[in-house]
XYZ file of N, CA and C in Angstrom:
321
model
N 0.844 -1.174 0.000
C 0.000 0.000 0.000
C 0.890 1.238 0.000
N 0.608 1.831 -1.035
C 1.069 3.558 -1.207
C 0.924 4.659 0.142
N 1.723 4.906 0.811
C 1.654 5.619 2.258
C 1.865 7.111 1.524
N 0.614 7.685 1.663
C 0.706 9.409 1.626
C 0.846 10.097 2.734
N 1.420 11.747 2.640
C 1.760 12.330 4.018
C 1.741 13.695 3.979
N 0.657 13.788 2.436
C 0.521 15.235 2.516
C -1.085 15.189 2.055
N -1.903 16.180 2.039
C -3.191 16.178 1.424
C -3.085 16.259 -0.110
N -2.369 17.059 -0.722
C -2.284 17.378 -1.953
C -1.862 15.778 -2.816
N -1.307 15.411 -2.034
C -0.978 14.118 -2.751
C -2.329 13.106 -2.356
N -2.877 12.981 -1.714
C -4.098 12.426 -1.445
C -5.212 12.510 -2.357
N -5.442 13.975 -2.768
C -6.169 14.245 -3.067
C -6.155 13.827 -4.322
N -5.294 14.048 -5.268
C -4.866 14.007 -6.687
C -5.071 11.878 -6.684
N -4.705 11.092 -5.150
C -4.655 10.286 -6.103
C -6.270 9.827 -5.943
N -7.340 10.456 -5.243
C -8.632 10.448 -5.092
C -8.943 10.644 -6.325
N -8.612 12.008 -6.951
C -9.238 12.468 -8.400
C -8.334 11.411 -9.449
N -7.424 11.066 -9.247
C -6.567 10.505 -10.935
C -7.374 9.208 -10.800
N -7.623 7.915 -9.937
C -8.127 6.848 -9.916
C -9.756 6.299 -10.300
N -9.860 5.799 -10.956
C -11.713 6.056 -10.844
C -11.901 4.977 -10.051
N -11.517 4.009 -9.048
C -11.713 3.345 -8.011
C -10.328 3.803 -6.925
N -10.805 4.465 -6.066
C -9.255 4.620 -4.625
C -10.324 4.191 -3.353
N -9.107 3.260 -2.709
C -9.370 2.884 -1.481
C -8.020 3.758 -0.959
N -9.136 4.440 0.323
C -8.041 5.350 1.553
C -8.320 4.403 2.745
N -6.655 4.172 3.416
C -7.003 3.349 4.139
C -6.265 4.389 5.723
N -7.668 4.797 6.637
C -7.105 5.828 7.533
C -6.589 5.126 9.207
N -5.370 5.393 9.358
C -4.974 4.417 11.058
C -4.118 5.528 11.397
N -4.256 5.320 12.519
C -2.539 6.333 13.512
C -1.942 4.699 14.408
N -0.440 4.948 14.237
C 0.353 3.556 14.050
C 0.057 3.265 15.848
N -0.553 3.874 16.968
C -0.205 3.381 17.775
C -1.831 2.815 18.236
N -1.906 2.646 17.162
C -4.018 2.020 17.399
C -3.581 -0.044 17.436
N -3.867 -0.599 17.987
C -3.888 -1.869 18.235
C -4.767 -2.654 17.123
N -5.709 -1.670 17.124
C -7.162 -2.671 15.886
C -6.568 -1.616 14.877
N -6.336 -0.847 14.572
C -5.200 -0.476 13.004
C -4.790 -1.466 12.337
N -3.719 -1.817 13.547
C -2.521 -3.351 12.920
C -3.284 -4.462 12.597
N -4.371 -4.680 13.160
C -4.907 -5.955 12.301
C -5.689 -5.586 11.420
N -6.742 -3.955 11.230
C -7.357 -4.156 9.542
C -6.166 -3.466 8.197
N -4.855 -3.205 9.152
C -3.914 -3.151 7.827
C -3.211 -4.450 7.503
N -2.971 -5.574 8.569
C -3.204 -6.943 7.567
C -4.270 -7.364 6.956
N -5.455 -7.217 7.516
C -6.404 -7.291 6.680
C -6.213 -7.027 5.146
N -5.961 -6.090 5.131
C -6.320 -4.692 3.789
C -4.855 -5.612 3.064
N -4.107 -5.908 3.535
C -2.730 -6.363 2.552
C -3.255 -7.513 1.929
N -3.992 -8.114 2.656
C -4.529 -9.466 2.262
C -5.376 -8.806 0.668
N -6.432 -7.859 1.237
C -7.565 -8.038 0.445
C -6.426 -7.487 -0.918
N -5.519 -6.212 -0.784
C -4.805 -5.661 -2.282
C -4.242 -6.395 -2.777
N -3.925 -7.719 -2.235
C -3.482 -8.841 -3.409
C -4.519 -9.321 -3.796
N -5.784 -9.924 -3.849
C -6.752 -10.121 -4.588
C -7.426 -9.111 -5.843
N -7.563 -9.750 -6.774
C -8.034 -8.967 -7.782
C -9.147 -8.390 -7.581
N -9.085 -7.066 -7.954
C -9.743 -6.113 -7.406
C -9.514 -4.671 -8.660
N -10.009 -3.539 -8.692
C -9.676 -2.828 -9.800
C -8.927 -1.037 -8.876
N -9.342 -1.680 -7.413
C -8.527 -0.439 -6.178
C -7.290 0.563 -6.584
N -7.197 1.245 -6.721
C -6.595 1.729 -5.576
C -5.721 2.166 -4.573
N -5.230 1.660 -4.141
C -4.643 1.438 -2.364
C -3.986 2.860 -1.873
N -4.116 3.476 -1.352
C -3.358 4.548 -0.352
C -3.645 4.554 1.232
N -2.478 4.512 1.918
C -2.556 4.346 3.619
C -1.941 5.859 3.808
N -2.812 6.176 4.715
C -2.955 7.536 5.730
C -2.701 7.418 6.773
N -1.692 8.079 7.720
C -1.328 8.177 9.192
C -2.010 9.503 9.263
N -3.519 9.549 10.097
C -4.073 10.437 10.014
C -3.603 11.926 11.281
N -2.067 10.997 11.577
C -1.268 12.190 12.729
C -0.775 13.172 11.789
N -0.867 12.894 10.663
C 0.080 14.096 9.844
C -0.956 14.832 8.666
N -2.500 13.865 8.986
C -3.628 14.777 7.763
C -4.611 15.102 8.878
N -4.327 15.678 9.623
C -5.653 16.210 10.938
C -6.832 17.278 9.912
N -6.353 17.743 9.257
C -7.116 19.071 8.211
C -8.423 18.210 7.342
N -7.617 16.889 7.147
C -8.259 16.000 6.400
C -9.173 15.588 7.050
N -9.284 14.611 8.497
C -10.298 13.606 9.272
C -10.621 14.667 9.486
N -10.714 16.019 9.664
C -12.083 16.923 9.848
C -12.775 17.814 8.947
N -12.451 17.349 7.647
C -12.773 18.223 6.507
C -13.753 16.822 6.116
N -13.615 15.300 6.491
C -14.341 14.171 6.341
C -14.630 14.024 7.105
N -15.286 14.571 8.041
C -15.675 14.482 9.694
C -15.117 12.363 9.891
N -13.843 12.302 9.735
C -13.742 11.360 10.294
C -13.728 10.957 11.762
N -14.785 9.706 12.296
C -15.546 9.388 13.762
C -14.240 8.978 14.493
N -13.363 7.921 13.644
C -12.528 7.009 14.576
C -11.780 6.083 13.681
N -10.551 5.711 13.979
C -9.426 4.886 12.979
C -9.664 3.481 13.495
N -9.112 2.319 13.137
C -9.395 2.298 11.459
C -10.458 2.820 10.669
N -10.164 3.162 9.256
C -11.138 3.906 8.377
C -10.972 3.635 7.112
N -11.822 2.977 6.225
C -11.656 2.350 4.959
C -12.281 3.571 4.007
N -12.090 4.169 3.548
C -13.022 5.127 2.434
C -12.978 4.771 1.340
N -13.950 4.448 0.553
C -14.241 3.850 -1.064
C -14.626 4.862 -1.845
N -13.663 5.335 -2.683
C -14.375 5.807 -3.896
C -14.392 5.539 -5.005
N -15.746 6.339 -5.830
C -15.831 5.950 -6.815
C -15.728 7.152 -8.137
N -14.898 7.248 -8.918
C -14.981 9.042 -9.827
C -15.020 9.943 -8.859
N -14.160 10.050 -8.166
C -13.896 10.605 -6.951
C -14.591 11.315 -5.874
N -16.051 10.203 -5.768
C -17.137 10.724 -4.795
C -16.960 9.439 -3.706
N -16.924 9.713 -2.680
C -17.125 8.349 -1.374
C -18.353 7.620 -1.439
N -18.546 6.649 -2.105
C -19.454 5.973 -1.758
C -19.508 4.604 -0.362
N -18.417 4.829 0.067
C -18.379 3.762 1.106
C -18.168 4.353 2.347
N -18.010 4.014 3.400
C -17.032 4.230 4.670
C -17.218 3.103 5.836
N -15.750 2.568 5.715
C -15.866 1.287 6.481
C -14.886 1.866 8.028
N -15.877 1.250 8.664
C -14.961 1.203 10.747
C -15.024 0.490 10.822
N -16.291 -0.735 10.965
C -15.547 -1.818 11.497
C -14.672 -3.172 10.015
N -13.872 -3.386 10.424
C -12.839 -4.308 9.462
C -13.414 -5.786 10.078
N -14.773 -6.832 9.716
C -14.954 -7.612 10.028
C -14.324 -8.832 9.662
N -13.597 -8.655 8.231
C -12.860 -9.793 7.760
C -12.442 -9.587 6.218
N -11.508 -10.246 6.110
C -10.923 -10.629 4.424
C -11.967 -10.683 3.697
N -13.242 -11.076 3.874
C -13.982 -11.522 2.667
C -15.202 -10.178 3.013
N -15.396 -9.978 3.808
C -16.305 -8.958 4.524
C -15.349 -7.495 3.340
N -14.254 -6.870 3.423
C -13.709 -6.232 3.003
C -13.353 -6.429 1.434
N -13.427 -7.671 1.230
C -13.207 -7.602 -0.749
C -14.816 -7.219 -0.900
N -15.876 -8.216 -0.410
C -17.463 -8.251 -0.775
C -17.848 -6.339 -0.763
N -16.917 -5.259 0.186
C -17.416 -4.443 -0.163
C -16.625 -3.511 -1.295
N -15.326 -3.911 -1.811
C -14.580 -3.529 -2.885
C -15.596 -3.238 -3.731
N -15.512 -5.038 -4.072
C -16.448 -5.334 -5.710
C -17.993 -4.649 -5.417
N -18.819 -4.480 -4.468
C -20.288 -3.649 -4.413
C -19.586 -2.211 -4.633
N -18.985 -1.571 -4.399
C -18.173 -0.342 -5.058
C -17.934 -0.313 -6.533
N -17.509 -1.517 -6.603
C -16.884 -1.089 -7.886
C -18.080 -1.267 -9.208
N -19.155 -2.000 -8.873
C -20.396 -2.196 -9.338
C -21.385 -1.096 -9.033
N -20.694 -0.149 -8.382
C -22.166 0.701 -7.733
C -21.923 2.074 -8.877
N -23.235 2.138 -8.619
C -23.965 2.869 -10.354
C -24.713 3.905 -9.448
N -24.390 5.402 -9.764
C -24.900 6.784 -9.150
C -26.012 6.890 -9.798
């Protein structure tokens, strides 16, 4: 996973991708470390994602410009509108099943 650490670079890769998964943790979260194995698992499965990881200690401007609630934080987009937002990380298959409904989802 692509680790960004500025907004501007975030943002651009929100707009250049027509599927980005943002994946939001601060490294000293305990349930972080297991939905970022999670998430390694799911970006090797074929998928049409994506991938960028956020240490949301260095995008604070960001989790409140997305009123983000609490880390871990999965954000799905699609043509660079959020159609998803995942907190809880229930599992490998729980997390691809909502890739592919993204990547199928029709505005």
């Amino acid at each position: 996973m692509n680790e960004v650490s500025n907004e501007r670079a975030l943002y651009d890769a929100i707009n250049t991708h027509e599927l980005a998964a943002v994946y939001l943790y601060t490294p000293m979260c305990g349930t972080c470390q297991v939905a970022g194995r999670m998430l390694d698992i799911v970006e090797k499965l074929p998928h049409a994602f994506h991938f960028e990881k956020v240490n949301l200690n260095y995008l604070q401007q960001f989790a409140e410009e997305q009123s983000i609630e609490s880390v871990p934080c999965l954000l799905l987009y699609k043509n660079s509108k959020e159609i998803e937002r995942i907190y809880a990380f229930q599992s490998v298959p729980y997390l691809y099943d909502m890739l592919k409904k993204t990547e199928t989802f029709t505005s």
